[in-house]
mmCIF file of C-alpha atoms and ligand atoms in Angstrom:
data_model
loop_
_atom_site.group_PDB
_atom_site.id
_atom_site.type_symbol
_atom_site.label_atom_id
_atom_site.label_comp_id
_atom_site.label_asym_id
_atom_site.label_seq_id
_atom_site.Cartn_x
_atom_site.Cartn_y
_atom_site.Cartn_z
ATOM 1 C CA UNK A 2 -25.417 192.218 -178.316
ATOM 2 C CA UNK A 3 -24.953 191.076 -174.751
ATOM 3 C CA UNK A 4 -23.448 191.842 -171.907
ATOM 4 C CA UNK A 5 -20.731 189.634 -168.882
ATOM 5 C CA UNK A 6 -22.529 186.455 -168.868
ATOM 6 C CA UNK A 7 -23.767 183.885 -171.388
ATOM 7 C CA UNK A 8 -27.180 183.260 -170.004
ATOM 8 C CA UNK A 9 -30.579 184.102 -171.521
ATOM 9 C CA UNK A 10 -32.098 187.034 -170.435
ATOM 10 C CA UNK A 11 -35.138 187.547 -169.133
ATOM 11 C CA UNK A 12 -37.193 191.173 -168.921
ATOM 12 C CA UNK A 13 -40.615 191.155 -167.472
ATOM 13 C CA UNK A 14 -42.385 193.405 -165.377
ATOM 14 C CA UNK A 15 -45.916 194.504 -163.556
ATOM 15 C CA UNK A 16 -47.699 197.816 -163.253
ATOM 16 C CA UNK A 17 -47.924 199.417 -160.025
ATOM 17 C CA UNK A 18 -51.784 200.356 -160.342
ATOM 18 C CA UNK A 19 -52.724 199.281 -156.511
ATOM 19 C CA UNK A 20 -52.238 196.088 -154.627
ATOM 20 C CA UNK A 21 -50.800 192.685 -156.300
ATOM 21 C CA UNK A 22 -53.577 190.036 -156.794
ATOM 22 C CA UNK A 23 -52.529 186.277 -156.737
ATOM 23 C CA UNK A 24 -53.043 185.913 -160.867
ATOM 24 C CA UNK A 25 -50.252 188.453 -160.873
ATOM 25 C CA UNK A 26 -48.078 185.949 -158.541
ATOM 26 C CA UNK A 27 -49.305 182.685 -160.035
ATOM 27 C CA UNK A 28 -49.290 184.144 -163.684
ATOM 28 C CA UNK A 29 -46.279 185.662 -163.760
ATOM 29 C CA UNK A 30 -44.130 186.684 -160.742
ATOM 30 C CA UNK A 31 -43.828 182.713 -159.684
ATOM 31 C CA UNK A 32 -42.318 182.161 -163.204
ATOM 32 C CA UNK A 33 -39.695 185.122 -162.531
ATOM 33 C CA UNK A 34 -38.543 183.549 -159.671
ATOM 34 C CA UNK A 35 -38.704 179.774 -161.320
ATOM 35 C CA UNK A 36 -36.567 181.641 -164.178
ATOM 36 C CA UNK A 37 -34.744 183.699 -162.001
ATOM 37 C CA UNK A 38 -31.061 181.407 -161.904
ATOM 38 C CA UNK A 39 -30.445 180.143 -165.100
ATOM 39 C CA UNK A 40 -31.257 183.432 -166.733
ATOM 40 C CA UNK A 41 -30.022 187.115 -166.670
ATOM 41 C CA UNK A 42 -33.422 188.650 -165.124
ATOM 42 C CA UNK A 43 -34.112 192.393 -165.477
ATOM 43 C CA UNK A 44 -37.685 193.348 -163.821
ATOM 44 C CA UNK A 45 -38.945 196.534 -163.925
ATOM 45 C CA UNK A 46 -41.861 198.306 -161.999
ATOM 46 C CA UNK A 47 -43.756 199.961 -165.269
ATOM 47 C CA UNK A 48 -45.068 203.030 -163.680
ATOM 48 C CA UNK A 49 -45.482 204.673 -167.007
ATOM 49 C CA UNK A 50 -47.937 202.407 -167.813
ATOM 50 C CA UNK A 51 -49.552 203.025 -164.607
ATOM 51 C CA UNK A 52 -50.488 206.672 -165.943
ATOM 52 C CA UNK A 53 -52.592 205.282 -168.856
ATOM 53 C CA UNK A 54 -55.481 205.262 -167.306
ATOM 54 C CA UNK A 55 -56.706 207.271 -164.134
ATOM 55 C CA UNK A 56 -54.562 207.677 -161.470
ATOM 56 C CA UNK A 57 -53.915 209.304 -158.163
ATOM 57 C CA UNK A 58 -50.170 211.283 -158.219
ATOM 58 C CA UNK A 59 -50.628 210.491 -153.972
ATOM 59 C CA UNK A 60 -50.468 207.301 -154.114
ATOM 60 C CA UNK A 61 -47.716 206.667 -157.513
ATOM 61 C CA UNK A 62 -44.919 206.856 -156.241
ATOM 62 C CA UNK A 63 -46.150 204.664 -152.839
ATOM 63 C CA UNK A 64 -47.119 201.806 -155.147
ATOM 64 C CA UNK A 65 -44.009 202.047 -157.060
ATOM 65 C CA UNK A 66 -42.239 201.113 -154.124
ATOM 66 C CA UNK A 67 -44.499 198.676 -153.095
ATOM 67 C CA UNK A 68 -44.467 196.896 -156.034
ATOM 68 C CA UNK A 69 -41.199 196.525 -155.882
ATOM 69 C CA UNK A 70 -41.394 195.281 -152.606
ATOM 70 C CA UNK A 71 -43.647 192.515 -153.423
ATOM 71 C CA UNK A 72 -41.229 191.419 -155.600
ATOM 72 C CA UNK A 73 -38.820 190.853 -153.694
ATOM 73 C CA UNK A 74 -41.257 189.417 -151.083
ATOM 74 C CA UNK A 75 -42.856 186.789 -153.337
ATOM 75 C CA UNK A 76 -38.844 185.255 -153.553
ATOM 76 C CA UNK A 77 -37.092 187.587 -156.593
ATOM 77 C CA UNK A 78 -33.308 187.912 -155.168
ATOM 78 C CA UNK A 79 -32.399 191.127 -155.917
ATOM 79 C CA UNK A 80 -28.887 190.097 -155.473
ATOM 80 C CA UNK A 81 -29.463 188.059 -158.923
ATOM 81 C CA UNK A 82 -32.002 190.015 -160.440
ATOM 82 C CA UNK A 83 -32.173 193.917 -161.453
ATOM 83 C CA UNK A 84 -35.418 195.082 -160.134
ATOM 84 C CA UNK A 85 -35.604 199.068 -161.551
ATOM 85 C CA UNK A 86 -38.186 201.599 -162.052
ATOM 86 C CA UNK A 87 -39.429 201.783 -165.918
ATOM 87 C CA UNK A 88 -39.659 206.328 -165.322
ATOM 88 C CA UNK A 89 -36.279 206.158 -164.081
ATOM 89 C CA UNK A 90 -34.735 205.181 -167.154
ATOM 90 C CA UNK A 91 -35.810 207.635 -169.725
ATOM 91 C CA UNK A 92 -34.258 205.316 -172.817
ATOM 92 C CA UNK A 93 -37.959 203.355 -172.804
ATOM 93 C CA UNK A 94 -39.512 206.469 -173.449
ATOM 94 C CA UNK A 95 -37.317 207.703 -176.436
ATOM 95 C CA UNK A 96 -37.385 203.920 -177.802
ATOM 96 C CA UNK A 97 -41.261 203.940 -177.493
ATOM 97 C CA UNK A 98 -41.584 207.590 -179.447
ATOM 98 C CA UNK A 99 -38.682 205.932 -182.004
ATOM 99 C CA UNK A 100 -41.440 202.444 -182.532
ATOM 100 C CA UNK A 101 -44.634 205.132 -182.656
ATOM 101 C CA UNK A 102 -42.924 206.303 -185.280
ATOM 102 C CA UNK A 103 -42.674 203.079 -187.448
ATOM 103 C CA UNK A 104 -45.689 200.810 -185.964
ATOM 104 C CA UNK A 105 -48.660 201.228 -188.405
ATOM 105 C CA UNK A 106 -52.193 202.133 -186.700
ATOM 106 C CA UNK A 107 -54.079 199.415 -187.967
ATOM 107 C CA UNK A 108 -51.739 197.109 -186.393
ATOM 108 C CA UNK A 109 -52.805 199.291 -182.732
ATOM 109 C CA UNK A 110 -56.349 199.126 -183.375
ATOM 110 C CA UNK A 111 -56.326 195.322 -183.660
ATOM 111 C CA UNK A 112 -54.882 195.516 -179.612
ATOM 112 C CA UNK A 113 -58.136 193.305 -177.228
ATOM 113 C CA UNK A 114 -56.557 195.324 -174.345
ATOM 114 C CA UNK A 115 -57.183 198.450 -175.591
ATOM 115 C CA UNK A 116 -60.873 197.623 -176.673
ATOM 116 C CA UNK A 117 -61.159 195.944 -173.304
ATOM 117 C CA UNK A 118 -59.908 199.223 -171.312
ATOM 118 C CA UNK A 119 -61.383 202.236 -173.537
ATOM 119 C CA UNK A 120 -65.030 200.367 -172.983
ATOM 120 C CA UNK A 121 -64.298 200.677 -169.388
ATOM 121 C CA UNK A 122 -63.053 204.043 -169.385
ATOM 122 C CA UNK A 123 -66.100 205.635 -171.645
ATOM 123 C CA UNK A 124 -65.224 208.915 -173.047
ATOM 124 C CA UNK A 125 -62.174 209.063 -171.099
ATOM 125 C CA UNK A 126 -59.467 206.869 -173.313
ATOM 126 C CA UNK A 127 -56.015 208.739 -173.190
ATOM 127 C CA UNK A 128 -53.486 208.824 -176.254
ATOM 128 C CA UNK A 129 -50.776 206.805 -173.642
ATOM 129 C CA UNK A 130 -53.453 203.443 -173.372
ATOM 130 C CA UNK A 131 -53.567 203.331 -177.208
ATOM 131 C CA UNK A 132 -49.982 203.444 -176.733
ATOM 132 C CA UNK A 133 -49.139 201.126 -174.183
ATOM 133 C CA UNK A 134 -48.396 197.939 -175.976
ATOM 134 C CA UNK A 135 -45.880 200.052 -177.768
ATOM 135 C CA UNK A 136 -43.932 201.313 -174.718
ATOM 136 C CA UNK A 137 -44.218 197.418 -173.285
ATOM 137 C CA UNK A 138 -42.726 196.754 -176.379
ATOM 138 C CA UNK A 139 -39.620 199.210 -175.692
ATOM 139 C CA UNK A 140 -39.153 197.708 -172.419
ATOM 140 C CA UNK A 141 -38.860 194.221 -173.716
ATOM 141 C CA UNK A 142 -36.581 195.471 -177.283
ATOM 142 C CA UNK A 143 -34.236 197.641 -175.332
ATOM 143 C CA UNK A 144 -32.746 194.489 -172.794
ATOM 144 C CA UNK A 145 -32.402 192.077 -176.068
ATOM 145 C CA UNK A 146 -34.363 189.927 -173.925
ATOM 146 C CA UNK A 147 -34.467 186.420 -175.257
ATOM 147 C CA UNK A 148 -37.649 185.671 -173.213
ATOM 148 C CA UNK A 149 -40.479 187.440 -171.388
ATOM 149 C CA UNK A 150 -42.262 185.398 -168.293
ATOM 150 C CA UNK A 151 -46.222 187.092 -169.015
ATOM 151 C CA UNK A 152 -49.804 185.959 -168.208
ATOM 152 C CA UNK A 153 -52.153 184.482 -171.507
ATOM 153 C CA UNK A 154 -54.073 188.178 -171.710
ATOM 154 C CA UNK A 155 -50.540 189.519 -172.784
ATOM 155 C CA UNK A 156 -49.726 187.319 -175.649
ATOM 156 C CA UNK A 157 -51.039 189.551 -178.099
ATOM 157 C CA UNK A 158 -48.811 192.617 -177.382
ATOM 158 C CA UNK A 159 -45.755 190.010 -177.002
ATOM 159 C CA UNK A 160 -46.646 189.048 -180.856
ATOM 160 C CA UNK A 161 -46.682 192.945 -181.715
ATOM 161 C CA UNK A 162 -43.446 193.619 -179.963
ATOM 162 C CA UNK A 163 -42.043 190.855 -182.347
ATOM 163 C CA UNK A 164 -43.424 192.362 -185.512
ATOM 164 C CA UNK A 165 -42.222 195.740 -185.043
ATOM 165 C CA UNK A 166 -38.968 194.501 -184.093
ATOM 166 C CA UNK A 167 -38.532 191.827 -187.069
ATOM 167 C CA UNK A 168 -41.094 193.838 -189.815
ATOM 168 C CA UNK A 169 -40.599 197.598 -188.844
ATOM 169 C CA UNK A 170 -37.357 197.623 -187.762
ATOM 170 C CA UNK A 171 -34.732 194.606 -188.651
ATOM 171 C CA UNK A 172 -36.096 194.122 -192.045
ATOM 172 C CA UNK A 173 -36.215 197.980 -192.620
ATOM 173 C CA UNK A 174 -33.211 199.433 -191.258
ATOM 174 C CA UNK A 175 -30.453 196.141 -190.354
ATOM 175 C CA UNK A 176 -27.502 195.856 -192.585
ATOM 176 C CA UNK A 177 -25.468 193.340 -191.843
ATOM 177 C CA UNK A 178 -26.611 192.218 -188.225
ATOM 178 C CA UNK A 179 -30.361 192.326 -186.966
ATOM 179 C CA UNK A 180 -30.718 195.583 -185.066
ATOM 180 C CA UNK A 181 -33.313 194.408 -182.403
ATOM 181 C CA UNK A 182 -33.821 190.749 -180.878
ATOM 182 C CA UNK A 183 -36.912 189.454 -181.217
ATOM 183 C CA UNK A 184 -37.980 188.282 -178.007
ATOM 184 C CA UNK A 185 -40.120 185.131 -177.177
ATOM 185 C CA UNK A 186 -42.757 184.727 -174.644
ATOM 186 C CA UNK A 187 -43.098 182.262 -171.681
ATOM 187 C CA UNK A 188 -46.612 181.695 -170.691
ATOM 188 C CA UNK A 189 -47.091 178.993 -168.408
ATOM 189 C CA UNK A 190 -49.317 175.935 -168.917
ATOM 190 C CA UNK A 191 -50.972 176.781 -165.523
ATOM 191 C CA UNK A 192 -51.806 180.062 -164.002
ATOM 192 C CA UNK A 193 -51.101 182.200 -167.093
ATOM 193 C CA UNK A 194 -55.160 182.831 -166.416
ATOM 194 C CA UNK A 195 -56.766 183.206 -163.155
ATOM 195 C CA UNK A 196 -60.242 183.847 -163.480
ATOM 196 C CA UNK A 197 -62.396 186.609 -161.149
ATOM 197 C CA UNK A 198 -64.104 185.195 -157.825
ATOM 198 C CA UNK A 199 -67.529 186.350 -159.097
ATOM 199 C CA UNK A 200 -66.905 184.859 -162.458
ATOM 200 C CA UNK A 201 -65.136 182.086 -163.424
ATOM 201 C CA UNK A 202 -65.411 182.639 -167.300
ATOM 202 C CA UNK A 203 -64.057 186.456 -166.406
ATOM 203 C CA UNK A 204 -60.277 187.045 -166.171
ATOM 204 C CA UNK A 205 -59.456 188.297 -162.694
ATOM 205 C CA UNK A 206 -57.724 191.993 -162.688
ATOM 206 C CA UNK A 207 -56.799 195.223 -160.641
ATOM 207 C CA UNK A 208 -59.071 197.373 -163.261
ATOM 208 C CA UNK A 209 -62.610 194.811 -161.429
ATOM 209 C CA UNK A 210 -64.623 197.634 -159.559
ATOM 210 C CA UNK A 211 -65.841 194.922 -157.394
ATOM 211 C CA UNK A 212 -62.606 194.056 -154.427
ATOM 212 C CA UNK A 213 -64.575 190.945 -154.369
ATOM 213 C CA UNK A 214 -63.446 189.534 -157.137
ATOM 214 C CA UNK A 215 -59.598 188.917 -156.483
ATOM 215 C CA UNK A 216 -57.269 188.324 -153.734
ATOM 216 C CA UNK A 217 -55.065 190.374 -153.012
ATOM 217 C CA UNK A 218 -51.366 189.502 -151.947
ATOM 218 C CA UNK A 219 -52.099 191.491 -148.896
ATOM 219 C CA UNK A 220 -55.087 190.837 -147.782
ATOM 220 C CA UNK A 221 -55.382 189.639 -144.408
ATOM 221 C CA UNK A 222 -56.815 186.298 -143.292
ATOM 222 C CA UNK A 223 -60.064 187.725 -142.251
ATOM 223 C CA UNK A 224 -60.534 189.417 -145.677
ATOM 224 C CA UNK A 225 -59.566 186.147 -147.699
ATOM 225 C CA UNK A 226 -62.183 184.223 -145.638
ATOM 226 C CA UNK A 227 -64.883 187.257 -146.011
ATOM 227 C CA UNK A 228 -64.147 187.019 -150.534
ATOM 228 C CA UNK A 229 -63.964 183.005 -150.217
ATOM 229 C CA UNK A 230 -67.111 182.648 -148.563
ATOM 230 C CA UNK A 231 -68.988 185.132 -150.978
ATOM 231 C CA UNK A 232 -66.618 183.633 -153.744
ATOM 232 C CA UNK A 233 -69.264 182.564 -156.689
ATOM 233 C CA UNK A 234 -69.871 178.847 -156.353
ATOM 234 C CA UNK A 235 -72.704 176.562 -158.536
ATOM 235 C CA UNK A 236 -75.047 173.654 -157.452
ATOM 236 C CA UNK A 237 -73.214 170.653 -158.126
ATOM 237 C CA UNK A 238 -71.883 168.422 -155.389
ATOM 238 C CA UNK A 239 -67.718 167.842 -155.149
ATOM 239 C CA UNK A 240 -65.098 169.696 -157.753
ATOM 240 C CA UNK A 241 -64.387 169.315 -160.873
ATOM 241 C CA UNK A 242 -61.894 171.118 -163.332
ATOM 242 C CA UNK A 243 -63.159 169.992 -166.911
ATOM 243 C CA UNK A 244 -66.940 170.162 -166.830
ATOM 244 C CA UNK A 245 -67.464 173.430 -169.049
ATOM 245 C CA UNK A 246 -70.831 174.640 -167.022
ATOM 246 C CA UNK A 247 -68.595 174.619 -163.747
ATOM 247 C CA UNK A 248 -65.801 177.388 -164.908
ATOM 248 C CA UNK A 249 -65.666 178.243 -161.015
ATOM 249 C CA UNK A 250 -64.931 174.940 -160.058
ATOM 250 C CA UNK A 251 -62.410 174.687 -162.620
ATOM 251 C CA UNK A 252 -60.698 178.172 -161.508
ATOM 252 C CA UNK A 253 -60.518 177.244 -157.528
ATOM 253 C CA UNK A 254 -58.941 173.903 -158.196
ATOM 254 C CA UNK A 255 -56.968 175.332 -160.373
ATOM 255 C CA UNK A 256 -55.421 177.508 -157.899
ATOM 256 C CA UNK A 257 -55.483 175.655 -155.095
ATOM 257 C CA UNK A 258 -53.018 173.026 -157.292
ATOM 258 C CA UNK A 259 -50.861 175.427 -157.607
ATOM 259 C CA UNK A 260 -50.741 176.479 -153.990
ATOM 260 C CA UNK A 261 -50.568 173.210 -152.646
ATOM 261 C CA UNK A 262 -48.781 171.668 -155.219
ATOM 262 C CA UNK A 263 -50.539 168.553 -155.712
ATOM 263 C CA UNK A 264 -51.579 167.435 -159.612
ATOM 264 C CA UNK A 265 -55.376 168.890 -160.242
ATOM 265 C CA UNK A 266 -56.124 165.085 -161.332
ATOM 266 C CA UNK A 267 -55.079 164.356 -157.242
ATOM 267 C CA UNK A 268 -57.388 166.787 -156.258
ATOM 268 C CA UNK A 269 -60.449 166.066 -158.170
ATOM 269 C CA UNK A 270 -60.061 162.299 -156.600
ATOM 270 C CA UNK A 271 -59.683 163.770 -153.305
ATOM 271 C CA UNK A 272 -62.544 166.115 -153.653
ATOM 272 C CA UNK A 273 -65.225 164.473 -155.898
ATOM 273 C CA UNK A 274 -67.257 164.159 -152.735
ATOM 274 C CA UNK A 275 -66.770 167.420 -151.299
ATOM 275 C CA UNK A 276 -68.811 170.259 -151.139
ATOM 276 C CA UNK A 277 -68.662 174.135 -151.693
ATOM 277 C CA UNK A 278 -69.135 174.680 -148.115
ATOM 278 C CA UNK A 279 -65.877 172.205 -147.123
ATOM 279 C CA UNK A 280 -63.984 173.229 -149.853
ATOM 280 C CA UNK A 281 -64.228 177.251 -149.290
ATOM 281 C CA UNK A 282 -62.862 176.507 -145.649
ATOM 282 C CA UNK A 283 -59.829 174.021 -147.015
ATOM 283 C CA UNK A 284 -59.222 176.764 -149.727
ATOM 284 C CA UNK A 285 -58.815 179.733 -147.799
ATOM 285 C CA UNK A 286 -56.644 177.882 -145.150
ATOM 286 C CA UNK A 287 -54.351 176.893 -147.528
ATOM 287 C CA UNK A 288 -54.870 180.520 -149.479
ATOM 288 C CA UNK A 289 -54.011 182.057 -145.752
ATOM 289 C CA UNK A 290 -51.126 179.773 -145.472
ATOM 290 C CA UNK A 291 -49.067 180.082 -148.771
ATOM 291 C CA UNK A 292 -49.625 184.479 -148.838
ATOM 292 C CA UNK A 293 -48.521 184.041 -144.874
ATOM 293 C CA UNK A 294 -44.288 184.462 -145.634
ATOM 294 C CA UNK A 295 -45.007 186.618 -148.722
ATOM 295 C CA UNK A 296 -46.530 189.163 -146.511
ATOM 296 C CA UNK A 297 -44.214 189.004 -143.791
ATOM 297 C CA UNK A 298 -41.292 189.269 -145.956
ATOM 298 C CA UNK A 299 -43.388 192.409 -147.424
ATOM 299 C CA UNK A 300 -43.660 193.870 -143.504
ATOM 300 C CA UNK A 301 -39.747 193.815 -143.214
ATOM 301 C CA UNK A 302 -38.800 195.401 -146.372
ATOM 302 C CA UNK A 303 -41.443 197.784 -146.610
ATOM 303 C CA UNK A 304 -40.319 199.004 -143.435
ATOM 304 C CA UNK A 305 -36.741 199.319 -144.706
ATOM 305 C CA UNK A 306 -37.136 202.294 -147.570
ATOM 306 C CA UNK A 307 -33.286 202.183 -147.120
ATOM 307 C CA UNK A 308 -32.534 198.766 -148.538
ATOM 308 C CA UNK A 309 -35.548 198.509 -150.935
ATOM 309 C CA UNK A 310 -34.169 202.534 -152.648
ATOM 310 C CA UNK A 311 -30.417 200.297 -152.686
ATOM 311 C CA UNK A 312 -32.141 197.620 -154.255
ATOM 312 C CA UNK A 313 -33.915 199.786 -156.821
ATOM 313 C CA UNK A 314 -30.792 202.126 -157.452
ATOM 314 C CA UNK A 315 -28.746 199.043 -158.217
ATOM 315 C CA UNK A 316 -31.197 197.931 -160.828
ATOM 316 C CA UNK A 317 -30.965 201.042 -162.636
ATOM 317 C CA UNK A 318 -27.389 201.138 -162.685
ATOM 318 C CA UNK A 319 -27.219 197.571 -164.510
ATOM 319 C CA UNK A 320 -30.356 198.300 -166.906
ATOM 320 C CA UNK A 321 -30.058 201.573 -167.370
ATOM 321 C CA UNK A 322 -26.620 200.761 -168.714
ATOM 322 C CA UNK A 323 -27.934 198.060 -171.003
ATOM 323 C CA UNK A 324 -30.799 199.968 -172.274
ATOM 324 C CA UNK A 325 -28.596 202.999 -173.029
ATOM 325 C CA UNK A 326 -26.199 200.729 -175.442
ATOM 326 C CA UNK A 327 -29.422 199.146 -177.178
ATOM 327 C CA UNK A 328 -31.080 202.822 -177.546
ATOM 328 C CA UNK A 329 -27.563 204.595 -179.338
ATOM 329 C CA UNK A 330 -27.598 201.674 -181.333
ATOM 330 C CA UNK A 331 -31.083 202.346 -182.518
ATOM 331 C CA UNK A 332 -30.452 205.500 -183.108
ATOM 332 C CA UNK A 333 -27.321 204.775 -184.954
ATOM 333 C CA UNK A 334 -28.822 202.498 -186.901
ATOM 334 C CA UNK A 335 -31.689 204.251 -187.984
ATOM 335 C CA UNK A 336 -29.849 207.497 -189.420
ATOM 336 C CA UNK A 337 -29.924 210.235 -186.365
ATOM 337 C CA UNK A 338 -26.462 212.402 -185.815
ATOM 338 C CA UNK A 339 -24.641 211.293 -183.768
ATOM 339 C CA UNK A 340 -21.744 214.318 -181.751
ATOM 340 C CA UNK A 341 -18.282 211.468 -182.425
ATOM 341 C CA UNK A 342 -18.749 211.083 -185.964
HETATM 342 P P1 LIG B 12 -50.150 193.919 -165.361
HETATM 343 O O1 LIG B 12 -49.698 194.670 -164.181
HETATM 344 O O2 LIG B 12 -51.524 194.127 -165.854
HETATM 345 O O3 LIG B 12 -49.951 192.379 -165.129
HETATM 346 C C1 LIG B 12 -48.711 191.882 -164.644
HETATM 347 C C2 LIG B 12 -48.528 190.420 -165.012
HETATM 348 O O4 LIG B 12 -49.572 189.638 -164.422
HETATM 349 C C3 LIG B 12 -50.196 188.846 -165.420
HETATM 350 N N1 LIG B 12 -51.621 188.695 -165.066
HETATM 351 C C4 LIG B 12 -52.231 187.532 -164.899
HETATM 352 N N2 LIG B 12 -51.802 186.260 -165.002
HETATM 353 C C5 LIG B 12 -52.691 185.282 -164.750
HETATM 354 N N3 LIG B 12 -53.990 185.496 -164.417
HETATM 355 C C6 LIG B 12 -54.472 186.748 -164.310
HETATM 356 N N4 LIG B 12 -55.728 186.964 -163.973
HETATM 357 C C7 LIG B 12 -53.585 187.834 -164.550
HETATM 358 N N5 LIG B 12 -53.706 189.193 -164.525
HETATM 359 C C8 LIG B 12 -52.500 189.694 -164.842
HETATM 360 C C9 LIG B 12 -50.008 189.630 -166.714
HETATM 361 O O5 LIG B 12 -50.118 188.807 -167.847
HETATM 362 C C10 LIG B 12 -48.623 190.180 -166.533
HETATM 363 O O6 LIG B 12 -47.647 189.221 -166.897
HETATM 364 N N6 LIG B 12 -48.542 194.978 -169.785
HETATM 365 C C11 LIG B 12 -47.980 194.277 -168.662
HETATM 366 C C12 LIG B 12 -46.934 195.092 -167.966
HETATM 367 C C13 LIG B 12 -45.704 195.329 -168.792
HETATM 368 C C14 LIG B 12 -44.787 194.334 -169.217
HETATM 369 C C15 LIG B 12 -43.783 195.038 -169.939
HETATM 370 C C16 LIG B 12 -44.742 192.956 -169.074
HETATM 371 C C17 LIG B 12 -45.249 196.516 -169.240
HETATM 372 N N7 LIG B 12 -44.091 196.342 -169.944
HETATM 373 C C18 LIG B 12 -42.704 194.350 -170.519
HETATM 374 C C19 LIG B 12 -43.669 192.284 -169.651
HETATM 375 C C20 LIG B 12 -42.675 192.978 -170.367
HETATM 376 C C21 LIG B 12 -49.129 193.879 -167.730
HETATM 377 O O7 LIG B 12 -50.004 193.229 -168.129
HETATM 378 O O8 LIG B 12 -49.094 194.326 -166.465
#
């Protein structure tokens, strides 16, 4: 099933629906690049997914590219990795009609994302995001990816990528040799859930109306200081991470460990005496300080459409090659004609 090399591969990827928040970066996109090495990484930009709920054609094709950017920016080495464009390889598409096909609709309806989303989007739900998890499920089937670097809120459609691979497809159709991988997810133990600024027990995402609730990987200094400050706090004096009435608390240290690096356990010691006020300022310093060579690596390549288009058109070349083989042998497998027989 694979292809040159002997390492694990790796297929992950992040929708291009506006600017990057840090739960993006500390959820998954920090993993990537952990991963990156030791494994054969494919990442793509999922702008089909970016269609499933309202969007502005303007600006599509500019966040694409910025995404993509951001990868690279937040330390993926394109040199190592294949960073590609889900629309520009049309195989996801015609694997995700193939799975529509055999995925039963009480397993869809069961999807939290979807219930999540349609509430949001009243009487304005669209076909493609009661379809989603089944095109993220494409993506992941057609790189036989052994593993798949996610955030906690997409564990569910990882588990229903698995059962239409193993139930709908390998036990159905395989005859000697399993037709699909089944494909395991990586969630880390911390930062797979980075809660909103306004609401600690609220999971913090693109889709918030309120800009107040995340940080963006672009925001500027003065902006992160303006969403710290009115960041939701509580009443107690110095932080803590496992008192359940303080899930605010909890979130901030949570991370600001990651950013700085230092054990949560460290920090609680260091800031049991501390208050809101003292902490907001040492927080967004440090907040300021670790997006500071993200966004200046952002600046340089965002300013080279050249090399970031090189970058992209060399990551279709090597996935759209891989997907192809795993789509004809779908197709073989599965009974459709085929021109060389
Ligand atoms: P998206 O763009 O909504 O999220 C991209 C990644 O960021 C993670 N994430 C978070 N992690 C921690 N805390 C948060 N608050 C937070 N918010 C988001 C998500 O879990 C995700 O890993 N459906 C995918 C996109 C996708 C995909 C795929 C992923 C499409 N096809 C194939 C992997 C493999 C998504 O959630 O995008």
């Amino acid at each position: 099933m694979k292809g040159m090399t002997n390492k694990k591969r790796i297929l992950s990827g992040v929708q291009p629906t506006g600017d990057l928040h840090i739960g993006n970066w500390l959820g998954a996109i920090s993993n990537w690049v952990a991963l990156q090495e030791k494994h054969e990484t494919f990442l793509c930009v999922v702008d089909l997914h970016a269609i499933t709920t309202e969007y502005d054609p303007k600006q599509l094709s500019k966040n694409t590219l910025s995404t993509a950017a951001l990868y690279v920016a937040c330390g993926i080495d394109p040199k190592i990795c294949s960073i590609f464009v889900q629309s520009q390889i049309s195989a996801h598409s015609e694997l995700c009609w193939i799975l529509n096909c055999m995925t039963p609709i009480n397993w869809m309806e069961r999807m939290i994302q979807f219930k999540e989303k349609s509430v949001q989007q009243g009487n304005n739900v669209s076909i493609g995001l009661f379809d989603y998890p089944i095109l993220m499920a494409a993506d992941i089937l057609l790189y036989d990816a052994d593993y798949v670097p996610v955030g906690e809120d997409q564990k569910q459609h990882l588990e229903l990528a698995r059962d239409i691979a193993q139930q709908r497809i390998n036990a159905k159709f395989s005859k000697v040799e399993n037709i699909l991988k089944i494909p395991q997810p990586i969630i880390m133990k911390k930062g797979s859930k980075i809660m909103s600024l306004n609401d600690g027990s609220k999971k913090m995402s693109k889709s918030d109306i309120n800009e107040g609730s995340r940080i963006n990987l672009l925001d500027t200094p003065e902006i992160i200081t303006k969403k710290i400050k009115r960041a939701k706090s509580d009443s107690y004096m110095g932080m803590e991470f496992n008192n359940p009435e303080r899930p605010e608390s909890r979130n901030l240290l949570m991370i600001y460990s990651l950013l700085s690096g230092k054990e949560v356990s460290e920090l609680e010691n260091e800031l049991s005496q501390t208050g809101w006020g003292t902490f907001k300022k040492i927080f967004t310093e440090q907040l300021i300080e670790s997006l500071q060579p993200i966004q200046e690596r952002y600046q340089v390549l965002i300013n080279d459409p050249y090399e970031l288009k090189k970058i992209l058109f060399e990551g279709k070349e090597k996935a759209e090659a891989v997907a192809n083989k795993t789509l004809s042998r779908v197709k073989s497998e599965l009974g459709f004609f085929e021109m060389e027989k």
